[in-house]
Amino acid sequence: MGERYCFLIWSCKRMILTLVLGSLSGIFFIVLAVVLSTDNPMIFFNIPGLILVAGGCFAALFAGFPGKEIKAAFRAVKTLGHPDHLNDVQQIDELVQFARDYSRNDIRKIEARLHQHINPFLAMGMQMIIAKLPVADVAGTMAWRIKRLKAREQAEARIFHSLSAYAPAFGMVGTLLGLVNMMLVLDAKSLDLMGGHLAIALVTTFYGLLLSNLFFKPVATKLERRTEKRLLHMSLILEGITLIGLGRSPAFIRESLYSFVTHFDDELGARHAAKPAIDSESAHATLP
């Protein structure tokens, strides 16, 4: 089990690497397809179309979200490259050690360990436990902290989900704009003018789909996955602190926490496996 969760920590630390490699590989294959499909790859580079899609996305974003939330979301993307050092196995060992000290009523040892470099969330819970606060109050306070983290980080991911929806929409706006302008110059019988407007019409849709599926959606997914890992870790601490407050034995706490992590991980995997199937069923349901 230790090797399994060490692998999870390893994958979390390299979250930003997979995002960069995935995006770059997608861009590489698209560029390769463009180069192989045309003698003039520069026809896919259209500054007005790019301005329309990118500018429209961020204009809609600022119209729909407070600037504070937008700033926090882009700051969160930068922190994807900073590992959280969330080691569930190590955390279980710390909780079990606290349980041993608490069962011996060795409060001084607990306080000494609380001054060491440990998880602040864990330290807060243990301080309330040794202060003899009711276990229900301790659990309620810690659960509120978890809910607040979840709400904040889900709002950050929602920013990029919104951008992933805006990009194709403004791509279609560019398509309509290009087609309307092309219709207006039909009488001029100028192939250059018609070709320029048609290029904007087609390339803006291309840009919208590219931004949505190669950047915005992957970033939103990465943020959601990181939030899930953090929620698991904090829920693990909450469970351990609750069991310590209830006076459970260290051996019972260890087995309960290992079972908790295993169940949570299996449930998470089943949820992600079921999501594509649900999306597929929804897509078929919308077909006539």
XYZ file of C-alpha atoms in Angstrom:
288
model
C 0.000 0.000 0.000
C 2.898 2.351 0.758
C 4.268 1.996 -2.763
C 0.827 2.714 -4.180
C 0.461 6.037 -2.400
C 4.070 7.018 -3.013
C 3.186 6.708 -6.702
C 0.216 9.026 -6.174
C 2.499 11.614 -4.586
C 4.976 11.234 -7.461
C 2.213 11.828 -10.003
C 0.927 14.867 -8.117
C 4.370 16.494 -8.139
C 4.551 16.139 -11.919
C 1.077 17.468 -12.623
C 2.335 20.559 -14.423
C 4.779 18.456 -16.479
C 2.003 16.308 -17.941
C -0.042 19.434 -18.698
C 2.838 21.047 -20.588
C 3.803 17.856 -22.420
C 0.200 17.141 -23.369
C -0.398 20.652 -24.698
C 2.910 20.772 -26.573
C 2.382 17.344 -28.125
C -1.102 18.383 -29.252
C 0.266 21.570 -30.814
C 3.050 19.580 -32.481
C 0.665 17.142 -34.152
C -1.635 19.950 -35.282
C 1.292 21.898 -36.750
C 2.521 18.715 -38.422
C -0.908 18.114 -39.954
C -1.030 21.723 -41.185
C 2.438 21.497 -42.748
C 1.628 18.219 -44.488
C -1.771 19.379 -45.743
C -0.845 22.679 -47.406
C 1.964 24.370 -49.282
C 1.469 27.585 -47.299
C 1.067 26.890 -43.545
C 0.872 30.637 -42.841
C -2.725 30.688 -44.055
C -3.623 29.252 -40.639
C -2.106 32.280 -38.904
C -4.696 35.033 -38.842
C -4.180 37.908 -36.404
C -7.750 39.359 -36.593
C -9.219 35.926 -35.914
C -6.883 35.336 -32.968
C -7.691 38.754 -31.506
C -11.413 38.078 -31.842
C -11.290 34.699 -30.070
C -8.794 35.565 -27.322
C -10.199 39.044 -26.744
C -13.775 37.813 -26.724
C -12.968 35.054 -24.221
C -11.385 37.387 -21.719
C -14.002 40.093 -22.232
C -16.746 37.571 -21.409
C -14.704 36.291 -18.476
C -14.368 39.742 -16.913
C -18.043 40.402 -17.576
C -19.092 37.262 -15.721
C -16.582 36.912 -12.863
C -15.057 39.281 -10.296
C -11.484 40.314 -10.986
C -10.391 38.834 -7.649
C -11.581 35.353 -8.642
C -9.949 35.606 -12.079
C -6.635 36.631 -10.538
C -6.834 33.760 -8.040
C -7.563 31.264 -10.830
C -4.518 32.232 -12.887
C -2.392 32.274 -9.749
C -3.564 28.714 -9.083
C -2.273 27.638 -12.509
C 1.203 28.831 -11.536
C 1.076 26.744 -8.348
C 0.375 23.551 -10.312
C 4.141 23.253 -10.622
C 4.613 23.471 -6.848
C 4.187 20.047 -5.166
C 1.893 19.914 -2.133
C 3.967 17.149 -0.471
C 0.759 15.379 0.521
C 1.868 11.945 1.684
C -1.121 10.047 3.050
C 0.977 7.216 4.500
C 3.218 9.628 6.390
C 0.151 11.503 7.607
C -1.377 8.295 8.941
C 1.848 7.553 10.840
C 1.752 11.033 12.405
C -1.871 10.613 13.442
C -1.151 7.209 14.970
C 1.754 8.694 16.938
C -0.505 11.474 18.207
C -3.046 8.805 19.196
C -0.383 6.953 21.213
C 0.665 10.121 23.024
C -2.947 11.115 23.670
C -3.841 7.672 25.039
C -0.933 8.057 27.507
C -2.120 11.593 28.339
C 1.317 12.884 27.326
C 0.137 16.399 26.483
C 3.615 17.922 26.703
C 4.927 15.591 24.023
C 1.968 16.397 21.795
C 2.512 20.140 22.238
C 6.217 19.747 21.475
C 5.418 17.900 18.249
C 2.837 20.513 17.295
C 5.593 23.136 17.215
C 7.437 21.097 14.601
C 6.866 21.513 10.870
C 3.603 19.586 10.462
C 0.384 20.142 8.547
C -1.337 23.300 9.936
C -4.733 21.644 9.503
C -3.590 18.696 11.631
C -2.059 21.037 14.222
C -5.324 22.975 14.502
C -7.298 19.782 15.097
C -4.914 18.410 17.722
C -4.846 21.730 19.576
C -8.630 21.624 19.876
C -8.514 17.992 21.015
C -5.961 18.589 23.794
C -8.000 21.650 24.814
C -10.790 19.127 25.577
C -13.281 20.694 23.186
C -16.258 18.467 22.263
C -15.416 16.132 19.387
C -18.502 17.271 17.468
C -17.331 20.894 17.651
C -13.826 19.945 16.519
C -15.180 17.931 13.591
C -17.578 20.734 12.648
C -14.824 23.359 12.589
C -12.517 21.178 10.512
C -15.326 20.219 8.118
C -16.068 23.919 7.588
C -12.415 24.502 6.646
C -12.640 21.657 4.130
C -15.831 23.062 2.596
C -14.260 26.500 2.289
C -11.212 25.077 0.478
C -13.462 23.055 -1.824
C -15.611 26.079 -2.718
C -12.585 28.280 -3.399
C -10.762 25.788 -5.600
C -13.895 24.758 -7.476
C -14.420 28.439 -8.313
C -10.888 28.539 -9.750
C -11.550 25.512 -11.952
C -14.903 26.988 -13.011
C -13.047 29.970 -14.502
C -11.255 27.697 -16.973
C -14.362 25.633 -17.685
C -16.057 28.903 -18.640
C -13.139 29.860 -20.891
C -13.348 26.453 -22.567
C -16.991 27.213 -23.406
C -16.349 30.811 -24.477
C -13.554 29.968 -26.941
C -15.603 27.878 -29.439
C -18.499 30.333 -29.085
C -16.355 33.282 -30.112
C -14.873 31.104 -32.839
C -18.385 30.828 -34.256
C -18.838 34.594 -33.878
C -15.735 35.032 -36.015
C -17.118 32.569 -38.537
C -20.358 34.529 -38.850
C -18.458 37.807 -39.072
C -16.256 36.486 -41.856
C -19.182 35.058 -43.805
C -21.181 38.291 -43.547
C -18.217 40.333 -44.761
C -17.662 37.860 -47.586
C -21.262 38.270 -48.711
C -20.834 42.040 -48.768
C -17.943 41.844 -51.249
C -19.514 39.325 -53.622
C -20.409 42.117 -56.044
C -16.805 43.298 -56.117
C -15.798 39.916 -57.532
C -12.452 40.231 -55.756
C -11.050 36.834 -54.870
C -8.519 38.438 -52.538
C -11.204 40.126 -50.451
C -13.428 37.048 -50.438
C -10.508 34.819 -49.514
C -9.491 37.070 -46.624
C -12.976 37.097 -45.125
C -13.381 33.354 -45.632
C -10.045 32.784 -43.880
C -11.272 34.686 -40.836
C -14.530 32.722 -40.933
C -12.799 29.343 -40.840
C -9.686 30.063 -38.794
C -11.534 31.633 -35.861
C -13.422 28.367 -35.298
C -10.083 26.559 -35.486
C -8.580 28.890 -32.858
C -11.584 28.528 -30.575
C -11.483 24.735 -30.597
C -7.717 24.745 -30.169
C -7.739 27.009 -27.109
C -10.659 25.170 -25.558
C -9.358 21.622 -25.908
C -5.602 22.075 -25.656
C -5.402 24.600 -22.839
C -8.543 25.655 -20.993
C -10.125 22.216 -20.461
C -6.851 20.486 -19.468
C -6.068 23.244 -16.959
C -9.548 22.951 -15.428
C -9.135 19.179 -15.161
C -5.728 19.524 -13.489
C -7.111 21.971 -10.948
C -10.023 19.644 -10.165
C -7.730 16.657 -9.720
C -5.504 18.612 -7.353
C -8.547 19.688 -5.351
C -9.668 16.068 -5.058
C -6.260 15.053 -3.697
C -6.295 17.900 -1.180
C -9.822 17.054 -0.053
C -8.817 13.423 0.428
C -5.847 14.462 2.544
C -7.846 16.874 4.691
C -10.691 14.372 5.101
C -8.122 11.798 6.204
C -6.868 14.196 8.890
C -10.434 14.979 9.978
C -11.193 11.274 10.336
C -8.008 10.679 12.330
C -8.577 13.632 14.666
C -12.162 12.508 15.279
C -11.032 8.986 16.182
C -8.344 10.359 18.504
C -10.928 12.546 20.232
C -13.203 9.526 20.661
C -10.375 7.650 22.391
C -9.916 4.883 19.811
C -6.771 2.754 20.014
C -3.769 3.564 17.767
C -4.063 0.190 15.995
C -7.743 0.780 15.264
C -6.999 4.279 13.978
C -4.268 3.009 11.651
C -6.479 0.344 10.086
C -9.444 2.706 9.830
C -7.406 5.385 8.065
C -5.866 2.936 5.600
C -9.359 1.645 4.822
C -10.621 5.223 4.505
C -7.939 6.163 1.969
C -8.415 2.969 -0.045
C -12.197 3.403 -0.180
C -11.920 7.084 -1.135
C -9.418 6.315 -3.892
C -11.535 3.467 -5.300
C -14.653 5.651 -5.227
C -12.784 8.456 -6.992
C -11.558 6.094 -9.693
C -15.070 4.734 -10.221
C -16.429 8.277 -10.476
C -13.941 9.252 -13.185
C -14.565 5.972 -15.038
C -18.320 6.521 -14.967
C -18.191 10.147 -16.129
C -17.333 9.408 -19.814
C -20.100 6.801 -19.930
C -22.612 9.285 -18.539
C -21.491 11.940 -21.024
C -21.805 9.414 -23.858
C -25.328 8.447 -22.801
C -26.295 12.125 -22.616
C -24.944 12.727 -26.099
C -26.917 9.791 -27.503
C -30.025 10.973 -25.689
C -29.882 14.306 -27.483
C -29.801 12.686 -30.915
C -33.125 12.640 -32.773
